[in-house]
PDB file of C-alpha atoms in Angstrom:
ATOM      1  CA  UNK A 217      82.375  -6.678 251.843  1.00  0.00           C
ATOM      2  CA  UNK A 218      80.076  -9.150 253.589  1.00  0.00           C
ATOM      3  CA  UNK A 219      81.631 -12.488 254.511  1.00  0.00           C
ATOM      4  CA  UNK A 220      79.603 -15.690 254.333  1.00  0.00           C
ATOM      5  CA  UNK A 221      81.333 -17.193 257.379  1.00  0.00           C
ATOM      6  CA  UNK A 222      80.631 -14.082 259.473  1.00  0.00           C
ATOM      7  CA  UNK A 223      77.497 -14.063 261.627  1.00  0.00           C
ATOM      8  CA  UNK A 224      76.044 -10.969 263.275  1.00  0.00           C
ATOM      9  CA  UNK A 225      74.396 -12.094 266.513  1.00  0.00           C
ATOM     10  CA  UNK A 226      71.743  -9.465 267.196  1.00  0.00           C
ATOM     11  CA  UNK A 227      68.604  -8.766 269.189  1.00  0.00           C
ATOM     12  CA  UNK A 228      65.883  -6.174 268.824  1.00  0.00           C
ATOM     13  CA  UNK A 229      66.069  -5.320 272.533  1.00  0.00           C
ATOM     14  CA  UNK A 230      68.110  -6.055 275.626  1.00  0.00           C
ATOM     15  CA  UNK A 231      67.508  -8.911 278.019  1.00  0.00           C
ATOM     16  CA  UNK A 232      67.201 -11.701 275.457  1.00  0.00           C
ATOM     17  CA  UNK A 233      70.376 -13.525 276.479  1.00  0.00           C
ATOM     18  CA  UNK A 234      72.074 -12.634 273.193  1.00  0.00           C
ATOM     19  CA  UNK A 235      75.592 -12.594 274.627  1.00  0.00           C
ATOM     20  CA  UNK A 236      75.056 -15.937 276.353  1.00  0.00           C
ATOM     21  CA  UNK A 237      73.835 -17.376 273.044  1.00  0.00           C
ATOM     22  CA  UNK A 238      76.800 -15.926 271.137  1.00  0.00           C
ATOM     23  CA  UNK A 239      79.347 -17.269 273.630  1.00  0.00           C
ATOM     24  CA  UNK A 240      77.756 -20.705 273.907  1.00  0.00           C
ATOM     25  CA  UNK A 241      77.302 -21.120 270.163  1.00  0.00           C
ATOM     26  CA  UNK A 242      80.895 -20.086 269.464  1.00  0.00           C
ATOM     27  CA  UNK A 243      82.043 -22.582 272.088  1.00  0.00           C
ATOM     28  CA  UNK A 244      79.849 -25.313 270.612  1.00  0.00           C
ATOM     29  CA  UNK A 245      81.296 -24.760 267.136  1.00  0.00           C
ATOM     30  CA  UNK A 246      84.811 -24.865 268.551  1.00  0.00           C
ATOM     31  CA  UNK A 247      84.069 -28.175 270.278  1.00  0.00           C
ATOM     32  CA  UNK A 248      83.008 -29.453 266.852  1.00  0.00           C
ATOM     33  CA  UNK A 249      86.618 -28.724 265.808  1.00  0.00           C
ATOM     34  CA  UNK A 250      85.821 -25.497 263.967  1.00  0.00           C
ATOM     35  CA  UNK A 251      88.117 -22.515 264.402  1.00  0.00           C
ATOM     36  CA  UNK A 252      85.970 -19.702 265.749  1.00  0.00           C
ATOM     37  CA  UNK A 253      86.569 -16.053 266.561  1.00  0.00           C
ATOM     38  CA  UNK A 254      84.058 -13.953 268.487  1.00  0.00           C
ATOM     39  CA  UNK A 255      84.165 -10.158 268.403  1.00  0.00           C
ATOM     40  CA  UNK A 256      82.550  -8.229 271.226  1.00  0.00           C
ATOM     41  CA  UNK A 257      81.018  -5.124 269.664  1.00  0.00           C
ATOM     42  CA  UNK A 258      78.839  -4.259 272.656  1.00  0.00           C
ATOM     43  CA  UNK A 259      80.825  -1.099 273.383  1.00  0.00           C
ATOM     44  CA  UNK A 260      80.462   0.126 276.959  1.00  0.00           C
ATOM     45  CA  UNK A 261      78.273  -2.802 278.079  1.00  0.00           C
ATOM     46  CA  UNK A 262      80.454  -5.746 277.133  1.00  0.00           C
ATOM     47  CA  UNK A 263      79.821  -9.085 278.832  1.00  0.00           C
ATOM     48  CA  UNK A 264      81.174 -11.561 276.296  1.00  0.00           C
ATOM     49  CA  UNK A 265      84.437 -11.867 278.232  1.00  0.00           C
ATOM     50  CA  UNK A 266      82.431 -12.794 281.333  1.00  0.00           C
ATOM     51  CA  UNK A 267      80.393 -15.408 279.477  1.00  0.00           C
ATOM     52  CA  UNK A 268      83.624 -17.029 278.270  1.00  0.00           C
ATOM     53  CA  UNK A 269      85.499 -16.679 281.567  1.00  0.00           C
ATOM     54  CA  UNK A 270      88.118 -14.408 279.971  1.00  0.00           C
ATOM     55  CA  UNK A 271      87.472 -11.244 281.950  1.00  0.00           C
ATOM     56  CA  UNK A 272      90.864 -11.322 283.701  1.00  0.00           C
ATOM     57  CA  UNK A 273      92.809 -11.733 280.469  1.00  0.00           C
ATOM     58  CA  UNK A 274      91.424  -8.833 278.454  1.00  0.00           C
ATOM     59  CA  UNK A 275      94.478  -6.576 278.550  1.00  0.00           C
ATOM     60  CA  UNK A 276      93.904  -5.303 275.012  1.00  0.00           C
ATOM     61  CA  UNK A 277      90.803  -4.860 272.885  1.00  0.00           C
ATOM     62  CA  UNK A 278      89.408  -4.133 269.448  1.00  0.00           C
ATOM     63  CA  UNK A 279      90.169  -0.446 269.829  1.00  0.00           C
ATOM     64  CA  UNK A 280      93.855  -1.147 270.470  1.00  0.00           C
ATOM     65  CA  UNK A 281      94.065  -3.190 267.264  1.00  0.00           C
ATOM     66  CA  UNK A 282      92.238  -0.636 265.113  1.00  0.00           C
ATOM     67  CA  UNK A 283      94.420   2.164 266.516  1.00  0.00           C
ATOM     68  CA  UNK A 284      97.546   0.223 265.597  1.00  0.00           C
ATOM     69  CA  UNK A 285      98.788   0.091 269.177  1.00  0.00           C
ATOM     70  CA  UNK A 286      99.045  -3.690 269.236  1.00  0.00           C
ATOM     71  CA  UNK A 287      99.106  -6.567 266.716  1.00  0.00           C
ATOM     72  CA  UNK A 288      95.909  -8.569 266.284  1.00  0.00           C
ATOM     73  CA  UNK A 289      97.438 -11.801 267.606  1.00  0.00           C
ATOM     74  CA  UNK A 290      98.296 -10.156 270.931  1.00  0.00           C
ATOM     75  CA  UNK A 291      94.723  -8.985 271.422  1.00  0.00           C
ATOM     76  CA  UNK A 292      93.043 -12.330 270.704  1.00  0.00           C
ATOM     77  CA  UNK A 293      92.072 -14.070 273.943  1.00  0.00           C
ATOM     78  CA  UNK A 294      92.065 -17.846 274.264  1.00  0.00           C
ATOM     79  CA  UNK A 295      91.640 -20.543 276.890  1.00  0.00           C
ATOM     80  CA  UNK A 296      93.184 -23.997 276.969  1.00  0.00           C
ATOM     81  CA  UNK A 297      89.956 -25.935 277.446  1.00  0.00           C
ATOM     82  CA  UNK A 298      88.426 -24.380 274.300  1.00  0.00           C
ATOM     83  CA  UNK A 299      91.493 -24.470 272.053  1.00  0.00           C
ATOM     84  CA  UNK A 300      89.703 -23.619 268.797  1.00  0.00           C
ATOM     85  CA  UNK A 301      88.091 -20.450 270.161  1.00  0.00           C
ATOM     86  CA  UNK A 302      89.479 -16.903 270.206  1.00  0.00           C
ATOM     87  CA  UNK A 303      87.857 -13.669 271.366  1.00  0.00           C
ATOM     88  CA  UNK A 304      88.473 -10.002 270.613  1.00  0.00           C
ATOM     89  CA  UNK A 305      87.295  -7.801 273.483  1.00  0.00           C
ATOM     90  CA  UNK A 306      85.159  -4.685 273.050  1.00  0.00           C
ATOM     91  CA  UNK A 307      86.700  -1.206 273.337  1.00  0.00           C
ATOM     92  CA  UNK A 308      85.570   1.249 275.993  1.00  0.00           C
ATOM     93  CA  UNK A 309      84.026   3.607 273.414  1.00  0.00           C
ATOM     94  CA  UNK A 310      83.463   4.127 269.704  1.00  0.00           C
ATOM     95  CA  UNK A 311      86.523   6.350 269.203  1.00  0.00           C
ATOM     96  CA  UNK A 312      88.396   3.823 267.078  1.00  0.00           C
ATOM     97  CA  UNK A 313      85.294   2.471 265.370  1.00  0.00           C
ATOM     98  CA  UNK A 314      84.727   5.663 263.428  1.00  0.00           C
ATOM     99  CA  UNK A 315      86.291   4.226 260.288  1.00  0.00           C
ATOM    100  CA  UNK A 316      83.951   1.453 259.085  1.00  0.00           C
ATOM    101  CA  UNK A 317      86.382   0.421 256.344  1.00  0.00           C
ATOM    102  CA  UNK A 318      89.127  -0.290 258.863  1.00  0.00           C
ATOM    103  CA  UNK A 319      86.774  -2.409 260.957  1.00  0.00           C
ATOM    104  CA  UNK A 320      85.546  -4.225 257.852  1.00  0.00           C
ATOM    105  CA  UNK A 321      89.134  -5.000 256.822  1.00  0.00           C
ATOM    106  CA  UNK A 322      89.852  -6.441 260.258  1.00  0.00           C
ATOM    107  CA  UNK A 323      86.767  -8.649 260.115  1.00  0.00           C
ATOM    108  CA  UNK A 324      87.785  -9.816 256.647  1.00  0.00           C
ATOM    109  CA  UNK A 325      91.206 -10.790 257.987  1.00  0.00           C
ATOM    110  CA  UNK A 326      89.626 -12.778 260.823  1.00  0.00           C
ATOM    111  CA  UNK A 327      87.224 -14.478 258.418  1.00  0.00           C
ATOM    112  CA  UNK A 328      90.210 -15.600 256.398  1.00  0.00           C
ATOM    113  CA  UNK A 329      91.856 -17.130 259.447  1.00  0.00           C
ATOM    114  CA  UNK A 330      88.847 -18.732 261.124  1.00  0.00           C
ATOM    115  CA  UNK A 331      86.043 -21.022 259.989  1.00  0.00           C
ATOM    116  CA  UNK A 332      83.495 -18.801 261.727  1.00  0.00           C
ATOM    117  CA  UNK A 333      83.487 -15.206 262.915  1.00  0.00           C
ATOM    118  CA  UNK A 334      80.651 -14.267 265.268  1.00  0.00           C
ATOM    119  CA  UNK A 335      80.015 -10.608 266.087  1.00  0.00           C
ATOM    120  CA  UNK A 336      78.169  -9.954 269.345  1.00  0.00           C
ATOM    121  CA  UNK A 337      76.323  -6.760 268.396  1.00  0.00           C
ATOM    122  CA  UNK A 338      74.801  -4.458 271.000  1.00  0.00           C
ATOM    123  CA  UNK A 339      71.070  -4.788 271.585  1.00  0.00           C
ATOM    124  CA  UNK A 340      68.815  -2.637 269.426  1.00  0.00           C
ATOM    125  CA  UNK A 341      69.266  -1.181 265.968  1.00  0.00           C
ATOM    126  CA  UNK A 342      71.922   1.461 266.623  1.00  0.00           C
ATOM    127  CA  UNK A 343      75.490   2.072 265.570  1.00  0.00           C
ATOM    128  CA  UNK A 344      76.905  -1.268 266.704  1.00  0.00           C
ATOM    129  CA  UNK A 345      74.132  -3.141 264.912  1.00  0.00           C
ATOM    130  CA  UNK A 346      74.979  -1.291 261.692  1.00  0.00           C
ATOM    131  CA  UNK A 347      78.695  -2.049 262.018  1.00  0.00           C
ATOM    132  CA  UNK A 348      78.059  -5.739 262.594  1.00  0.00           C
ATOM    133  CA  UNK A 349      75.633  -6.101 259.707  1.00  0.00           C
ATOM    134  CA  UNK A 350      77.946  -4.190 257.374  1.00  0.00           C
ATOM    135  CA  UNK A 351      80.440  -7.070 257.541  1.00  0.00           C
ATOM    136  CA  UNK A 352      78.273 -10.105 258.167  1.00  0.00           C
ATOM    137  CA  UNK A 353      76.912 -12.287 255.408  1.00  0.00           C
ATOM    138  CA  UNK A 354      74.602 -14.090 257.826  1.00  0.00           C
ATOM    139  CA  UNK A 355      72.762 -13.251 261.035  1.00  0.00           C
ATOM    140  CA  UNK A 356      71.122 -14.801 264.054  1.00  0.00           C
ATOM    141  CA  UNK A 357      68.316 -12.906 265.776  1.00  0.00           C
ATOM    142  CA  UNK A 358      68.083 -13.861 269.440  1.00  0.00           C
ATOM    143  CA  UNK A 359      64.676 -13.405 271.028  1.00  0.00           C
ATOM    144  CA  UNK A 360      62.591 -14.527 273.941  1.00  0.00           C
ATOM    145  CA  UNK A 361      59.007 -15.603 273.172  1.00  0.00           C
ATOM    146  CA  UNK A 362      57.404 -12.553 274.794  1.00  0.00           C
ATOM    147  CA  UNK A 363      55.294 -10.091 272.797  1.00  0.00           C
ATOM    148  CA  UNK A 364      57.526  -6.960 273.095  1.00  0.00           C
ATOM    149  CA  UNK A 365      60.626  -8.949 272.203  1.00  0.00           C
ATOM    150  CA  UNK A 366      58.917 -10.642 269.254  1.00  0.00           C
ATOM    151  CA  UNK A 367      57.876  -7.241 267.914  1.00  0.00           C
ATOM    152  CA  UNK A 368      61.417  -5.871 268.181  1.00  0.00           C
ATOM    153  CA  UNK A 369      62.831  -9.045 266.632  1.00  0.00           C
ATOM    154  CA  UNK A 370      60.525  -8.636 263.648  1.00  0.00           C
ATOM    155  CA  UNK A 371      61.817  -5.070 263.258  1.00  0.00           C
ATOM    156  CA  UNK A 372      65.412  -6.315 263.410  1.00  0.00           C
ATOM    157  CA  UNK A 373      64.642  -8.954 260.786  1.00  0.00           C
ATOM    158  CA  UNK A 374      63.312  -6.231 258.504  1.00  0.00           C
ATOM    159  CA  UNK A 375      66.467  -4.125 258.873  1.00  0.00           C
ATOM    160  CA  UNK A 376      68.652  -7.164 258.191  1.00  0.00           C
ATOM    161  CA  UNK A 377      66.718  -7.829 254.995  1.00  0.00           C
ATOM    162  CA  UNK A 378      67.225  -4.211 253.921  1.00  0.00           C
ATOM    163  CA  UNK A 379      70.955  -4.623 254.617  1.00  0.00           C
ATOM    164  CA  UNK A 380      71.050  -7.443 252.081  1.00  0.00           C
ATOM    165  CA  UNK A 381      71.585 -10.303 254.534  1.00  0.00           C
ATOM    166  CA  UNK A 382      69.610 -13.206 253.119  1.00  0.00           C
ATOM    167  CA  UNK A 383      70.553 -15.967 255.583  1.00  0.00           C
ATOM    168  CA  UNK A 384      68.898 -14.822 258.802  1.00  0.00           C
ATOM    169  CA  UNK A 385      67.639 -17.267 261.410  1.00  0.00           C
ATOM    170  CA  UNK A 386      65.858 -17.026 264.728  1.00  0.00           C
ATOM    171  CA  UNK A 387      67.235 -18.379 268.003  1.00  0.00           C
ATOM    172  CA  UNK A 388      64.387 -18.579 270.478  1.00  0.00           C
ATOM    173  CA  UNK A 389      65.826 -18.298 273.966  1.00  0.00           C
ATOM    174  CA  UNK A 390      64.388 -18.839 277.445  1.00  0.00           C
ATOM    175  CA  UNK A 391      61.505 -20.985 276.210  1.00  0.00           C
ATOM    176  CA  UNK A 392      59.356 -22.520 278.928  1.00  0.00           C
ATOM    177  CA  UNK A 393      57.438 -25.789 278.726  1.00  0.00           C
ATOM    178  CA  UNK A 394      53.939 -25.413 277.244  1.00  0.00           C
ATOM    179  CA  UNK A 395      52.175 -26.362 280.460  1.00  0.00           C
ATOM    180  CA  UNK A 396      53.866 -23.606 282.424  1.00  0.00           C
ATOM    181  CA  UNK A 397      54.407 -21.064 279.637  1.00  0.00           C
ATOM    182  CA  UNK A 398      54.507 -17.407 280.585  1.00  0.00           C
ATOM    183  CA  UNK A 399      51.417 -15.334 279.973  1.00  0.00           C
ATOM    184  CA  UNK A 400      51.504 -13.379 276.709  1.00  0.00           C
ATOM    185  CA  UNK A 401      54.298 -15.630 275.417  1.00  0.00           C
ATOM    186  CA  UNK A 402      54.411 -17.157 271.930  1.00  0.00           C
ATOM    187  CA  UNK A 403      54.903 -20.839 271.262  1.00  0.00           C
ATOM    188  CA  UNK A 404      57.600 -21.843 268.774  1.00  0.00           C
ATOM    189  CA  UNK A 405      55.399 -21.903 265.671  1.00  0.00           C
ATOM    190  CA  UNK A 406      53.791 -18.583 266.570  1.00  0.00           C
ATOM    191  CA  UNK A 407      57.208 -16.998 267.123  1.00  0.00           C
ATOM    192  CA  UNK A 408      58.476 -18.114 263.711  1.00  0.00           C
ATOM    193  CA  UNK A 409      55.352 -16.775 262.011  1.00  0.00           C
ATOM    194  CA  UNK A 410      55.437 -13.461 263.860  1.00  0.00           C
ATOM    195  CA  UNK A 411      59.109 -12.695 263.224  1.00  0.00           C
ATOM    196  CA  UNK A 412      59.070 -14.198 259.744  1.00  0.00           C
ATOM    197  CA  UNK A 413      62.330 -16.105 260.092  1.00  0.00           C
ATOM    198  CA  UNK A 414      63.322 -19.779 259.946  1.00  0.00           C
ATOM    199  CA  UNK A 415      64.363 -21.277 263.244  1.00  0.00           C
ATOM    200  CA  UNK A 416      67.986 -22.060 264.050  1.00  0.00           C
ATOM    201  CA  UNK A 417      66.970 -23.619 267.356  1.00  0.00           C
ATOM    202  CA  UNK A 418      65.463 -23.124 270.765  1.00  0.00           C
ATOM    203  CA  UNK A 419      67.032 -22.898 274.213  1.00  0.00           C
ATOM    204  CA  UNK A 420      64.846 -23.763 277.157  1.00  0.00           C
ATOM    205  CA  UNK A 421      64.620 -21.671 280.306  1.00  0.00           C
ATOM    206  CA  UNK A 422      67.147 -23.135 282.749  1.00  0.00           C
ATOM    207  CA  UNK A 423      68.640 -21.864 285.993  1.00  0.00           C
ATOM    208  CA  UNK A 424      71.951 -23.510 285.171  1.00  0.00           C
ATOM    209  CA  UNK A 425      72.448 -21.045 282.299  1.00  0.00           C
ATOM    210  CA  UNK A 426      72.238 -18.024 284.580  1.00  0.00           C
ATOM    211  CA  UNK A 427      74.348 -19.782 287.208  1.00  0.00           C
ATOM    212  CA  UNK A 428      77.145 -20.438 284.709  1.00  0.00           C
ATOM    213  CA  UNK A 429      77.105 -16.807 283.587  1.00  0.00           C
ATOM    214  CA  UNK A 430      77.239 -15.584 287.188  1.00  0.00           C
ATOM    215  CA  UNK A 431      80.263 -17.822 287.807  1.00  0.00           C
ATOM    216  CA  UNK A 432      81.915 -16.567 284.588  1.00  0.00           C
ATOM    217  CA  UNK A 433      82.070 -20.181 283.435  1.00  0.00           C
ATOM    218  CA  UNK A 434      81.583 -21.083 279.756  1.00  0.00           C
ATOM    219  CA  UNK A 435      78.197 -22.751 279.484  1.00  0.00           C
ATOM    220  CA  UNK A 436      79.479 -25.467 277.157  1.00  0.00           C
ATOM    221  CA  UNK A 437      81.901 -26.637 279.863  1.00  0.00           C
ATOM    222  CA  UNK A 438      79.065 -27.236 282.329  1.00  0.00           C
ATOM    223  CA  UNK A 439      76.475 -29.967 282.681  1.00  0.00           C
ATOM    224  CA  UNK A 440      73.617 -27.649 281.784  1.00  0.00           C
ATOM    225  CA  UNK A 441      71.001 -29.185 279.481  1.00  0.00           C
ATOM    226  CA  UNK A 442      71.334 -26.095 277.300  1.00  0.00           C
ATOM    227  CA  UNK A 443      74.806 -27.272 276.238  1.00  0.00           C
ATOM    228  CA  UNK A 444      73.143 -29.975 274.140  1.00  0.00           C
ATOM    229  CA  UNK A 445      70.728 -27.440 272.664  1.00  0.00           C
ATOM    230  CA  UNK A 446      73.592 -25.205 271.564  1.00  0.00           C
ATOM    231  CA  UNK A 447      75.392 -28.182 270.067  1.00  0.00           C
ATOM    232  CA  UNK A 448      72.303 -28.869 267.980  1.00  0.00           C
ATOM    233  CA  UNK A 449      72.192 -25.245 266.777  1.00  0.00           C
ATOM    234  CA  UNK A 450      75.897 -25.414 265.894  1.00  0.00           C
ATOM    235  CA  UNK A 451      75.292 -28.578 263.898  1.00  0.00           C
ATOM    236  CA  UNK A 452      72.474 -26.901 261.978  1.00  0.00           C
ATOM    237  CA  UNK A 453      74.815 -24.038 261.065  1.00  0.00           C
ATOM    238  CA  UNK A 454      77.222 -26.700 259.836  1.00  0.00           C
ATOM    239  CA  UNK A 455      74.504 -28.204 257.668  1.00  0.00           C
ATOM    240  CA  UNK A 456      74.285 -31.368 259.768  1.00  0.00           C
ATOM    241  CA  UNK A 457      70.674 -32.638 259.959  1.00  0.00           C
ATOM    242  CA  UNK A 458      69.292 -32.437 263.477  1.00  0.00           C
ATOM    243  CA  UNK A 459      65.746 -33.527 264.167  1.00  0.00           C
ATOM    244  CA  UNK A 460      63.818 -30.802 265.993  1.00  0.00           C
ATOM    245  CA  UNK A 461      62.355 -31.652 269.392  1.00  0.00           C
ATOM    246  CA  UNK A 462      59.553 -29.115 269.315  1.00  0.00           C
TER     247      UNK A 462
END
C-alpha cells in the first residue's frame, strides 16, 4: 500500500545528484523538527551513507532487517547533530529484496514511526525504481537541465503516473546562472514544460556541494548556499509558502 508520507526520490539517469538531493532534503526536513527516515535502495552503488557522513557506522543494512537477522532499531543509523534523522543502509545485493510484500511492510512500519520516509532509488527505471514506487505515495524526480537528462526525466514522470503516483514534482539540480548557462541546457520554465511536472525547487551549481560530498559531510551542516535552497524545498513539501527566486 502506498504511503502519503513516503517519497520516492528518483532520476531517469545517473549523474543528476539524486543522492545528494535526497540526503540534503532529508536533513533539511529534520532541521525543521520533522522526524525523517531515509532508505538507501541503490543496491551495489550506495552513496547515501557517504552523503550523510555515516559510512563508518553502517554495520547492518536493509538486507539484515528483511532477513530477520537484526531488529530494525539496531540497523537505523543516526548522528547527534541531526537528531531527527535516521538512515537505513542499502544491502549488497537484491537477495533479500525478492519479496516485495516484506519490503512494503517494512516501509509501512517506518512511515508509521516517522513524519517522512524518503527512498533513494537507483538511477533509471529498473528493479529498484519499481520497489520504491510500489510503496511511495509521492515522488521527486531529480534532473539536471541538460537535454538527455530532461528526456529521461520525462520518461520517469510517465512511469510514475502509470504507477498511480499523483503527487510528483521536479527538483532541478545543478542549475547555472542564465548568463553562463551550459549549451543545450534548459532554463527553468523550459524544463518544467518538457518534463511536464510542477517544480519543487531548484539547486544552483555550486562547488561547495561537491566538496561537502567528497568530505562525507552533510551538506546542511555546511555554509553552502545550497543549504538554503534545500530548506526552501523542504518548506514547500511542508506546505509552507516560499516565494520562488527564479
